[in-house]
PDB file of C-alpha atoms in Angstrom:
ATOM      1  CA  MET H   4      47.605 -27.384 279.774  1.00 72.00           C
ATOM      2  CA  LYS H   5      47.799 -28.528 276.143  1.00 72.00           C
ATOM      3  CA  ARG H   6      50.778 -30.738 276.993  1.00 75.00           C
ATOM      4  CA  LEU H   7      48.818 -32.454 279.784  1.00 65.00           C
ATOM      5  CA  LEU H   8      45.906 -33.024 277.408  1.00 60.00           C
ATOM      6  CA  VAL H   9      48.220 -34.581 274.793  1.00 59.00           C
ATOM      7  CA  ILE H  10      49.778 -36.883 277.408  1.00 71.00           C
ATOM      8  CA  ALA H  11      46.352 -37.936 278.704  1.00 61.00           C
ATOM      9  CA  LEU H  12      45.115 -38.621 275.175  1.00 61.00           C
ATOM     10  CA  ALA H  13      48.234 -40.670 274.364  1.00 62.00           C
ATOM     11  CA  ALA H  14      47.839 -42.697 277.568  1.00 61.00           C
ATOM     12  CA  ALA H  15      44.178 -43.399 276.793  1.00 56.00           C
ATOM     13  CA  THR H  16      45.046 -44.467 273.259  1.00 57.00           C
ATOM     14  CA  LEU H  17      47.794 -46.829 274.395  1.00 55.00           C
ATOM     15  CA  THR H  18      45.654 -48.457 277.082  1.00 55.00           C
ATOM     16  CA  ALA H  19      42.874 -49.073 274.558  1.00 50.00           C
ATOM     17  CA  CYS H  20      45.070 -51.494 272.575  1.00 51.00           C
ATOM     18  CA  ASN H  21      43.908 -55.092 272.689  1.00 47.00           C
ATOM     19  CA  SER H  22      46.090 -58.187 273.064  1.00 47.00           C
ATOM     20  CA  THR H  23      44.743 -60.129 270.089  1.00 53.00           C
ATOM     21  CA  GLY H  24      47.605 -59.102 267.812  1.00 55.00           C
ATOM     22  CA  ASN H  25      50.760 -61.049 267.082  1.00 57.00           C
ATOM     23  CA  PRO H  26      50.858 -64.304 269.124  1.00 56.00           C
ATOM     24  CA  GLU H  27      54.642 -63.980 269.465  1.00 57.00           C
ATOM     25  CA  PHE H  28      54.115 -61.119 271.935  1.00 60.00           C
ATOM     26  CA  ARG H  29      52.076 -63.157 274.449  1.00 62.00           C
ATOM     27  CA  ALA H  30      54.192 -64.538 277.297  1.00 74.00           C
ATOM     28  CA  ILE H  31      51.895 -67.419 278.310  1.00 78.00           C
ATOM     29  CA  ASP H  32      49.001 -68.866 276.342  1.00 76.00           C
ATOM     30  CA  TYR H  33      46.747 -71.791 277.360  1.00 74.00           C
ATOM     31  CA  GLY H  34      43.722 -73.513 275.900  1.00 74.00           C
ATOM     32  CA  PRO H  35      42.391 -74.597 272.536  1.00 76.00           C
ATOM     33  CA  GLY H  36      42.896 -72.579 269.401  1.00 82.00           C
ATOM     34  CA  ILE H  37      46.426 -71.296 270.015  1.00 89.00           C
ATOM     35  CA  ALA H  38      47.703 -69.978 266.683  1.00 90.00           C
ATOM     36  CA  PRO H  39      50.982 -71.508 265.479  1.00 90.00           C
ATOM     37  CA  ILE H  40      53.942 -69.169 265.024  1.00 90.00           C
ATOM     38  CA  ALA H  41      57.105 -69.575 262.952  1.00 89.00           C
ATOM     39  CA  GLY H  42      59.017 -72.424 264.586  1.00 90.00           C
ATOM     40  CA  SER H  43      55.899 -74.286 265.765  1.00 90.00           C
ATOM     41  CA  LEU H  44      55.558 -77.870 264.573  1.00 89.00           C
ATOM     42  CA  THR H  45      52.109 -77.086 263.161  1.00 86.00           C
ATOM     43  CA  TYR H  46      53.143 -73.855 261.401  1.00 86.00           C
ATOM     44  CA  GLY H  47      51.964 -74.134 257.795  1.00 83.00           C
ATOM     45  CA  GLY H  48      50.127 -77.437 258.473  1.00 74.00           C
ATOM     46  CA  LYS H  49      53.201 -79.615 257.954  1.00 69.00           C
ATOM     47  CA  ALA H  50      53.122 -81.898 261.040  1.00 66.00           C
ATOM     48  CA  LYS H  51      50.360 -84.452 260.352  1.00 59.00           C
ATOM     49  CA  ALA H  52      52.416 -86.961 258.345  1.00 63.00           C
ATOM     50  CA  ARG H  53      55.323 -86.806 260.764  1.00 68.00           C
ATOM     51  CA  PHE H  54      53.397 -87.480 263.990  1.00 72.00           C
ATOM     52  CA  GLY H  55      50.421 -89.560 262.800  1.00 71.00           C
ATOM     53  CA  ASN H  56      51.764 -92.805 264.307  1.00 83.00           C
ATOM     54  CA  MET H  57      51.818 -91.519 267.925  1.00 87.00           C
ATOM     55  CA  PRO H  58      49.082 -92.697 270.320  1.00 92.00           C
ATOM     56  CA  VAL H  59      45.999 -90.491 270.736  1.00 92.00           C
ATOM     57  CA  GLY H  60      46.341 -88.166 273.729  1.00 93.00           C
ATOM     58  CA  TYR H  61      50.140 -88.354 273.780  1.00 94.00           C
ATOM     59  CA  THR H  62      51.709 -85.050 274.889  1.00 94.00           C
ATOM     60  CA  PHE H  63      55.188 -83.668 274.356  1.00 94.00           C
ATOM     61  CA  THR H  64      57.165 -80.430 274.528  1.00 95.00           C
ATOM     62  CA  HIS H  65      58.858 -78.587 271.667  1.00 95.00           C
ATOM     63  CA  GLU H  66      61.348 -75.755 272.338  1.00 96.00           C
ATOM     64  CA  PHE H  67      62.729 -73.196 269.880  1.00 94.00           C
ATOM     65  CA  PHE H  68      63.715 -69.524 269.584  1.00 93.00           C
ATOM     66  CA  ASN H  69      61.270 -67.077 267.993  1.00 89.00           C
ATOM     67  CA  SER H  70      62.081 -64.213 265.636  1.00 86.00           C
ATOM     68  CA  PHE H  71      62.793 -61.902 268.598  1.00 85.00           C
ATOM     69  CA  GLY H  72      65.372 -64.279 270.124  1.00 88.00           C
ATOM     70  CA  SER H  73      63.097 -65.349 272.985  1.00 90.00           C
ATOM     71  CA  ARG H  74      62.889 -68.999 274.071  1.00 92.00           C
ATOM     72  CA  VAL H  75      59.505 -70.570 273.246  1.00 93.00           C
ATOM     73  CA  GLU H  76      58.208 -73.748 274.893  1.00 95.00           C
ATOM     74  CA  GLU H  77      55.084 -75.322 273.385  1.00 95.00           C
ATOM     75  CA  ARG H  78      53.140 -78.348 274.654  1.00 95.00           C
ATOM     76  CA  TYR H  79      51.388 -80.471 272.027  1.00 93.00           C
ATOM     77  CA  ARG H  80      48.705 -83.158 272.204  1.00 92.00           C
ATOM     78  CA  VAL H  81      48.032 -85.783 269.518  1.00 91.00           C
ATOM     79  CA  LEU H  82      44.369 -85.739 268.421  1.00 89.00           C
ATOM     80  CA  GLU H  83      42.262 -88.682 267.181  1.00 88.00           C
ATOM     81  CA  ASP H  84      42.922 -87.904 263.511  1.00 85.00           C
ATOM     82  CA  GLY H  85      46.708 -87.888 264.096  1.00 84.00           C
ATOM     83  CA  SER H  86      47.038 -84.108 263.960  1.00 86.00           C
ATOM     84  CA  LEU H  87      48.684 -82.018 266.670  1.00 89.00           C
ATOM     85  CA  ASP H  88      47.043 -79.452 268.936  1.00 90.00           C
ATOM     86  CA  ILE H  89      49.058 -76.770 270.731  1.00 92.00           C
ATOM     87  CA  TYR H  90      47.548 -76.548 274.195  1.00 90.00           C
ATOM     88  CA  SER H  91      50.092 -74.280 275.904  1.00 93.00           C
ATOM     89  CA  ARG H  92      52.873 -71.876 274.971  1.00 94.00           C
ATOM     90  CA  ARG H  93      55.355 -70.045 277.179  1.00 92.00           C
ATOM     91  CA  ILE H  94      57.677 -67.343 275.833  1.00 91.00           C
ATOM     92  CA  THR H  95      60.711 -66.490 277.972  1.00 89.00           C
ATOM     93  CA  PRO H  96      62.712 -63.396 276.998  1.00 83.00           C
ATOM     94  CA  ILE H  97      66.469 -63.812 276.795  1.00 78.00           C
ATOM     95  CA  THR H  98      68.269 -61.494 279.211  1.00 74.00           C
ATOM     96  CA  ILE H  99      71.876 -60.441 278.758  1.00 74.00           C
ATOM     97  CA  SER H 100      73.799 -59.735 281.956  1.00 71.00           C
ATOM     98  CA  HIS H 101      76.868 -58.067 280.360  1.00 71.00           C
ATOM     99  CA  GLY H 102      79.136 -59.936 282.799  1.00 64.00           C
ATOM    100  CA  ARG H 103      77.894 -58.213 285.963  1.00 59.00           C
TER     101      ARG H 103
END
């Protein structure tokens, strides 16, 4: 009986976790206010000087690998002040088939 109670309590605790933690764990993210992660063009606020000459509203894709080895695809939009806005992110885990 105690074992069942411990398992039920552990399950309730794990399901109470929210998804607002590390953005590198989210598979797909859309909308304004997406936080940059290591590898993002806007990580650390370094992209404004590099992309300021692009037309307003221009969109493009940037792909890289995150710290877990997963492929990350981010879509950016150039804002009126020349800064970049991440408006979508997709994280695809790398699967290893072991030659089968």
